[in-house]
């Protein structure tokens, strides 16, 4: 039964050709112990049996709201869900993932107890068949993060980074999205907005429980062959640094992200060259973009990375040859 005294949570699920997984996803959401939810499913132009499966679940649970649209991408679908949501709180679940039955109750209780506007939990990665990967890093302990500590944690390890920046392991006060929406026509849309949400929230409460199960499929962005759209992820980080500077973050935090940006930009440039996915003109364009964004950051780097950055800036072709030789 729905506890009407609890505020409504809008859970947004964006789907595109997920007939293999959508039933398990919806089953896990419908089974939430926090009952006062609306489940907004945005079908982003699926061409398989996804819509039929959603309709079947809609007949079982009146809390499911189905929105049909032409294929416009994840950012548009999420924004549509946000625009029509009625809840005081917002959550996201990807259509090929599933969640523990008490996830949103735990995240809501954490917000109440901490007086934060945003809560998040740990997650577990599984393969396309649902087999869980072994953990290669310990989760942080349950705690409240201020803005600075949150982003220092995010940069400490790429596993922490994913947990911090993704949209789907969190519960948000809806007002955090006032004036904010996901950027259209960019990959890694989470990366472009999370720092703005965190700054508005001022603090985040983290729960050291794996309540979300993230499915890593062959179609996952990071598992696909390298493409130039991957640079959206890099440029989101450049944008984040500019945001930190505009909002007077500490010099230590800004410099830490600048150093990471050097590693990140050089790595992506090498992957682009190695994958041969770009024309000569595109290679030059992206080299110039990375060079312009990191040339003032290199001096902040420890000596080995600084030397690497200098070679990249001055002699990119030599850098590529040296890197290839090292790989071989």
Coordinates of C-alpha atoms in Angstrom, one line a residue:
X1 CA 0.0 0.0 0.0
X2 CA 1.1 3.5 -0.7
X3 CA 2.0 5.7 2.3
X4 CA 0.5 9.0 1.3
X5 CA 2.4 10.8 4.0
X6 CA 5.6 10.0 2.1
X7 CA 6.5 12.4 -0.7
X8 CA 6.1 11.2 -4.3
X9 CA 9.3 9.9 -6.0
X10 CA 9.4 10.1 -9.8
X11 CA 11.6 7.3 -11.2
X12 CA 12.6 7.9 -14.8
X13 CA 13.4 5.0 -17.1
X14 CA 14.6 5.8 -20.6
X15 CA 14.3 2.8 -23.0
X16 CA 15.6 2.0 -26.4
X17 CA 15.5 -1.6 -27.8
X18 CA 15.9 -3.3 -24.4
X19 CA 13.4 -6.1 -24.8
X20 CA 15.9 -8.6 -23.1
X21 CA 16.1 -6.6 -19.9
X22 CA 13.2 -4.2 -19.5
X23 CA 10.9 -6.7 -17.7
X24 CA 13.5 -7.3 -14.9
X25 CA 14.1 -3.6 -14.6
X26 CA 10.4 -2.7 -14.2
X27 CA 9.8 -5.7 -11.9
X28 CA 12.5 -4.4 -9.5
X29 CA 11.1 -0.9 -9.5
X30 CA 7.5 -2.0 -9.0
X31 CA 8.6 -4.1 -6.0
X32 CA 10.1 -1.1 -4.2
X33 CA 9.3 -1.0 -0.5
X34 CA 8.9 2.8 -0.9
X35 CA 5.5 2.6 -2.6
X36 CA 4.6 6.2 -3.3
X37 CA 6.3 6.3 -6.7
X38 CA 5.5 7.2 -10.2
X39 CA 7.4 5.2 -12.9
X40 CA 7.9 7.4 -16.0
X41 CA 9.0 5.2 -18.9
X42 CA 10.2 7.1 -21.9
X43 CA 10.3 4.8 -24.9
X44 CA 12.8 6.5 -27.2
X45 CA 11.6 5.0 -30.5
X46 CA 12.3 1.3 -29.8
X47 CA 11.9 -1.0 -32.8
X48 CA 11.8 -4.3 -31.0
X49 CA 9.3 -5.7 -28.5
X50 CA 10.2 -3.2 -25.7
X51 CA 6.9 -1.2 -26.0
X52 CA 4.8 -4.3 -25.9
X53 CA 6.5 -5.5 -22.7
X54 CA 6.1 -2.1 -21.1
X55 CA 2.3 -2.2 -22.0
X56 CA 2.0 -5.5 -20.2
X57 CA 3.6 -4.1 -17.1
X58 CA 1.5 -1.0 -17.3
X59 CA -1.6 -3.2 -17.0
X60 CA -0.1 -4.7 -13.8
X61 CA 0.9 -1.5 -12.2
X62 CA -1.0 1.8 -12.6
X63 CA 2.0 3.8 -11.3
X64 CA 3.7 3.3 -14.7
X65 CA 3.4 6.2 -17.1
X66 CA 4.5 5.5 -20.6
X67 CA 5.7 8.2 -23.0
X68 CA 6.3 7.3 -26.6
X69 CA 8.6 9.4 -28.8
X70 CA 10.7 9.2 -31.9
X71 CA 14.3 8.3 -31.3
X72 CA 16.0 11.4 -30.0
X73 CA 18.6 10.1 -27.6
X74 CA 19.0 9.6 -23.9
X75 CA 19.4 13.3 -22.9
X76 CA 16.1 14.3 -24.6
X77 CA 14.4 11.3 -23.1
X78 CA 15.6 12.1 -19.6
X79 CA 14.6 15.7 -20.0
X80 CA 11.1 14.7 -21.1
X81 CA 10.8 12.6 -18.0
X82 CA 11.9 15.5 -15.8
X83 CA 9.5 17.9 -17.5
X84 CA 6.4 15.7 -16.8
X85 CA 7.5 14.4 -13.4
X86 CA 5.2 15.2 -10.5
X87 CA 7.4 14.0 -7.6
X88 CA 9.2 15.9 -5.0
X89 CA 12.2 13.6 -5.6
X90 CA 13.7 12.2 -8.8
X91 CA 15.5 9.0 -9.5
X92 CA 16.8 7.3 -12.6
X93 CA 17.2 3.7 -13.5
X94 CA 18.6 2.5 -16.9
X95 CA 16.4 0.1 -18.7
X96 CA 19.0 -2.7 -18.8
X97 CA 19.7 -2.5 -15.1
X98 CA 17.8 -3.4 -11.9
X99 CA 17.7 -2.3 -8.3
X100 CA 17.3 -3.8 -4.8
X101 CA 13.7 -3.6 -3.5
X102 CA 14.6 -1.1 -0.7
X103 CA 16.9 1.2 -2.7
X104 CA 14.7 4.2 -2.8
X105 CA 13.5 3.7 0.8
X106 CA 17.1 3.7 1.9
X107 CA 18.1 6.7 -0.2
X108 CA 15.0 8.6 1.0
X109 CA 15.7 7.8 4.7
X110 CA 19.3 9.0 4.2
X111 CA 18.1 12.3 2.9
X112 CA 15.8 12.7 5.8
X113 CA 18.4 11.8 8.4
X114 CA 21.2 13.9 6.9
X115 CA 19.2 16.9 5.8
X116 CA 20.9 16.7 2.4
X117 CA 19.2 17.2 -1.0
X118 CA 20.9 14.3 -2.7
X119 CA 21.8 10.8 -1.7
X120 CA 23.7 8.1 -3.5
X121 CA 24.6 4.4 -3.0
X122 CA 27.2 2.0 -4.2
X123 CA 26.6 -0.3 -7.2
X124 CA 27.7 -3.6 -8.6
X125 CA 28.7 -4.2 -12.2
X126 CA 27.5 -7.3 -14.0
X127 CA 27.9 -8.6 -17.6
X128 CA 25.2 -8.9 -20.2
X129 CA 24.0 -12.2 -18.7
X130 CA 23.8 -10.9 -15.2
X131 CA 27.0 -12.4 -13.8
X132 CA 28.5 -10.0 -11.3
X133 CA 32.1 -8.9 -11.8
X134 CA 34.4 -9.2 -8.8
X135 CA 35.0 -6.0 -6.9
X136 CA 38.4 -4.5 -7.5
X137 CA 38.0 -1.6 -5.1
X138 CA 36.4 -1.1 -1.7
X139 CA 33.5 1.3 -1.5
X140 CA 33.9 4.5 0.6
X141 CA 32.3 4.3 4.0
X142 CA 28.8 5.8 4.5
X143 CA 29.3 9.5 5.1
X144 CA 28.2 13.0 4.2
X145 CA 30.4 14.7 1.6
X146 CA 30.7 18.4 1.1
X147 CA 31.3 19.6 -2.4
X148 CA 35.1 19.6 -2.2
X149 CA 35.4 16.2 -0.6
X150 CA 32.9 14.7 -3.1
X151 CA 35.0 15.8 -6.1
X152 CA 38.3 14.9 -4.5
X153 CA 36.8 11.4 -4.0
X154 CA 35.6 11.3 -7.6
X155 CA 39.1 12.0 -8.9
X156 CA 40.9 9.6 -6.5
X157 CA 40.0 6.5 -8.6
X158 CA 38.1 5.9 -11.9
X159 CA 35.9 3.4 -10.1
X160 CA 34.9 6.1 -7.6
X161 CA 34.6 8.6 -10.5
X162 CA 31.9 6.4 -12.1
X163 CA 30.0 6.1 -8.9
X164 CA 30.1 9.8 -8.3
X165 CA 29.1 11.2 -11.8
X166 CA 26.5 8.7 -13.0
X167 CA 22.8 9.7 -12.8
X168 CA 21.3 6.4 -11.8
X169 CA 22.6 5.5 -8.2
X170 CA 21.1 8.6 -6.7
X171 CA 18.0 10.3 -5.3
X172 CA 17.6 14.0 -6.0
X173 CA 15.4 16.7 -4.6
X174 CA 13.6 17.7 -7.7
X175 CA 14.3 21.4 -7.1
X176 CA 18.0 20.7 -7.9
X177 CA 16.9 20.4 -11.6
X178 CA 15.3 23.8 -11.7
X179 CA 17.0 25.6 -14.6
X180 CA 19.1 22.5 -15.3
X181 CA 18.6 19.8 -18.0
X182 CA 20.8 17.2 -19.7
X183 CA 22.7 18.6 -22.8
X184 CA 21.4 17.3 -26.1
X185 CA 23.5 15.6 -28.7
X186 CA 26.4 14.8 -26.3
X187 CA 27.5 11.5 -25.0
X188 CA 28.2 11.2 -21.3
X189 CA 25.4 13.6 -20.5
X190 CA 25.8 12.8 -16.8
X191 CA 29.2 14.3 -16.8
X192 CA 28.0 17.7 -18.1
X193 CA 25.5 18.3 -15.3
X194 CA 26.6 16.4 -12.1
X195 CA 28.9 19.2 -10.8
X196 CA 26.1 21.7 -11.2
X197 CA 23.7 19.5 -9.3
X198 CA 26.3 18.9 -6.5
X199 CA 27.0 22.6 -6.1
X200 CA 23.3 23.3 -5.8
X201 CA 22.9 20.5 -3.2
X202 CA 26.0 21.7 -1.2
X203 CA 26.4 18.2 0.2
X204 CA 25.8 14.6 -0.6
X205 CA 25.1 11.6 1.7
X206 CA 26.6 8.3 0.6
X207 CA 25.3 4.9 1.6
X208 CA 27.8 2.1 1.5
X209 CA 25.3 -0.5 0.2
X210 CA 25.3 -2.0 -3.3
X211 CA 21.6 -1.3 -4.1
X212 CA 22.0 -0.8 -7.9
X213 CA 23.1 -3.4 -10.5
X214 CA 24.7 -1.9 -13.6
X215 CA 24.7 -4.1 -16.6
X216 CA 27.8 -3.7 -18.8
X217 CA 26.8 -4.9 -22.3
X218 CA 28.5 -4.9 -25.7
X219 CA 26.6 -1.7 -26.5
X220 CA 27.8 0.1 -23.4
X221 CA 29.6 3.3 -24.4
X222 CA 32.9 2.3 -22.9
X223 CA 32.8 -1.1 -24.6
X224 CA 32.3 0.2 -28.1
X225 CA 35.2 1.0 -30.4
X226 CA 36.7 4.4 -29.9
X227 CA 34.9 7.2 -31.7
X228 CA 35.3 10.9 -31.8
X229 CA 32.1 11.3 -29.7
X230 CA 34.2 9.9 -26.8
X231 CA 35.8 13.3 -26.6
X232 CA 32.5 14.6 -25.2
X233 CA 33.6 13.0 -22.0
X234 CA 36.9 14.9 -22.0
X235 CA 35.3 18.2 -22.9
X236 CA 32.8 17.7 -20.1
X237 CA 35.8 17.6 -17.7
X238 CA 37.2 20.8 -19.2
X239 CA 33.8 22.4 -18.7
X240 CA 33.8 21.2 -15.1
X241 CA 37.2 22.9 -14.4
X242 CA 35.8 26.2 -15.8
X243 CA 32.8 25.8 -13.6
X244 CA 35.0 25.2 -10.5
X245 CA 37.0 28.3 -11.3
X246 CA 33.8 30.4 -11.8
X247 CA 32.4 29.2 -8.5
X248 CA 35.6 29.8 -6.6
X249 CA 36.5 26.2 -5.7
X250 CA 39.7 25.7 -3.8
X251 CA 42.9 25.9 -5.7
X252 CA 43.9 22.4 -4.6
X253 CA 40.7 21.0 -6.1
X254 CA 41.0 22.9 -9.4
X255 CA 44.6 21.9 -9.8
X256 CA 43.9 18.2 -9.1
X257 CA 41.3 18.2 -11.8
X258 CA 43.6 20.0 -14.2
X259 CA 46.3 17.4 -13.7
X260 CA 43.7 14.6 -14.3
X261 CA 42.7 16.5 -17.4
X262 CA 46.2 16.3 -18.8
X263 CA 46.2 12.5 -18.4
X264 CA 42.7 12.2 -19.8
X265 CA 43.3 14.4 -22.9
X266 CA 46.5 12.7 -23.9
X267 CA 45.0 9.3 -23.4
X268 CA 42.0 10.1 -25.6
X269 CA 44.2 11.6 -28.3
X270 CA 46.3 8.4 -28.3
X271 CA 43.3 6.2 -28.5
X272 CA 42.0 8.3 -31.4
X273 CA 45.3 7.9 -33.3
X274 CA 45.6 4.2 -32.4
X275 CA 42.0 3.4 -33.5
X276 CA 42.4 5.2 -36.9
X277 CA 38.9 6.5 -36.5
X278 CA 39.7 10.1 -37.6
X279 CA 40.7 11.8 -40.8
X280 CA 43.9 13.8 -40.8
X281 CA 41.9 17.0 -40.6
X282 CA 40.0 15.6 -37.6
X283 CA 43.2 14.5 -35.9
X284 CA 44.6 18.0 -36.3
X285 CA 41.3 19.5 -35.0
X286 CA 41.2 17.3 -31.9
X287 CA 44.9 17.7 -31.2
X288 CA 44.5 21.5 -31.3
X289 CA 41.5 21.3 -29.0
X290 CA 43.3 19.1 -26.4
X291 CA 46.5 21.2 -26.7
X292 CA 44.7 24.4 -26.1
X293 CA 42.9 23.0 -23.1
X294 CA 45.9 21.5 -21.3
X295 CA 48.9 23.7 -22.2
X296 CA 48.4 25.8 -19.0
X297 CA 47.8 22.7 -16.9
X298 CA 51.0 20.8 -17.7
X299 CA 53.2 22.9 -15.3
X300 CA 51.1 21.6 -12.4
X301 CA 51.8 17.9 -13.1
X302 CA 54.4 15.8 -11.3
X303 CA 57.6 15.5 -13.3
X304 CA 57.0 12.2 -15.3
X305 CA 53.6 13.5 -16.5
X306 CA 54.9 17.0 -17.0
X307 CA 57.6 15.6 -19.4
X308 CA 55.0 13.5 -21.2
X309 CA 52.8 16.6 -21.5
X310 CA 55.7 18.7 -22.9
X311 CA 56.5 16.1 -25.5
X312 CA 52.8 15.9 -26.5
X313 CA 52.5 19.7 -26.8
X314 CA 55.8 20.2 -28.7
X315 CA 56.2 17.0 -30.7
X316 CA 52.9 15.0 -30.9
X317 CA 54.1 12.6 -33.6
X318 CA 57.2 11.7 -31.6
X319 CA 55.0 11.3 -28.6
X320 CA 52.8 8.8 -30.5
X321 CA 55.8 6.8 -31.8
X322 CA 57.3 6.6 -28.3
X323 CA 54.0 5.5 -26.9
X324 CA 53.6 2.9 -29.6
X325 CA 57.1 1.6 -28.9
X326 CA 56.3 1.3 -25.2
X327 CA 53.1 -0.6 -25.9
X328 CA 55.0 -3.1 -28.0

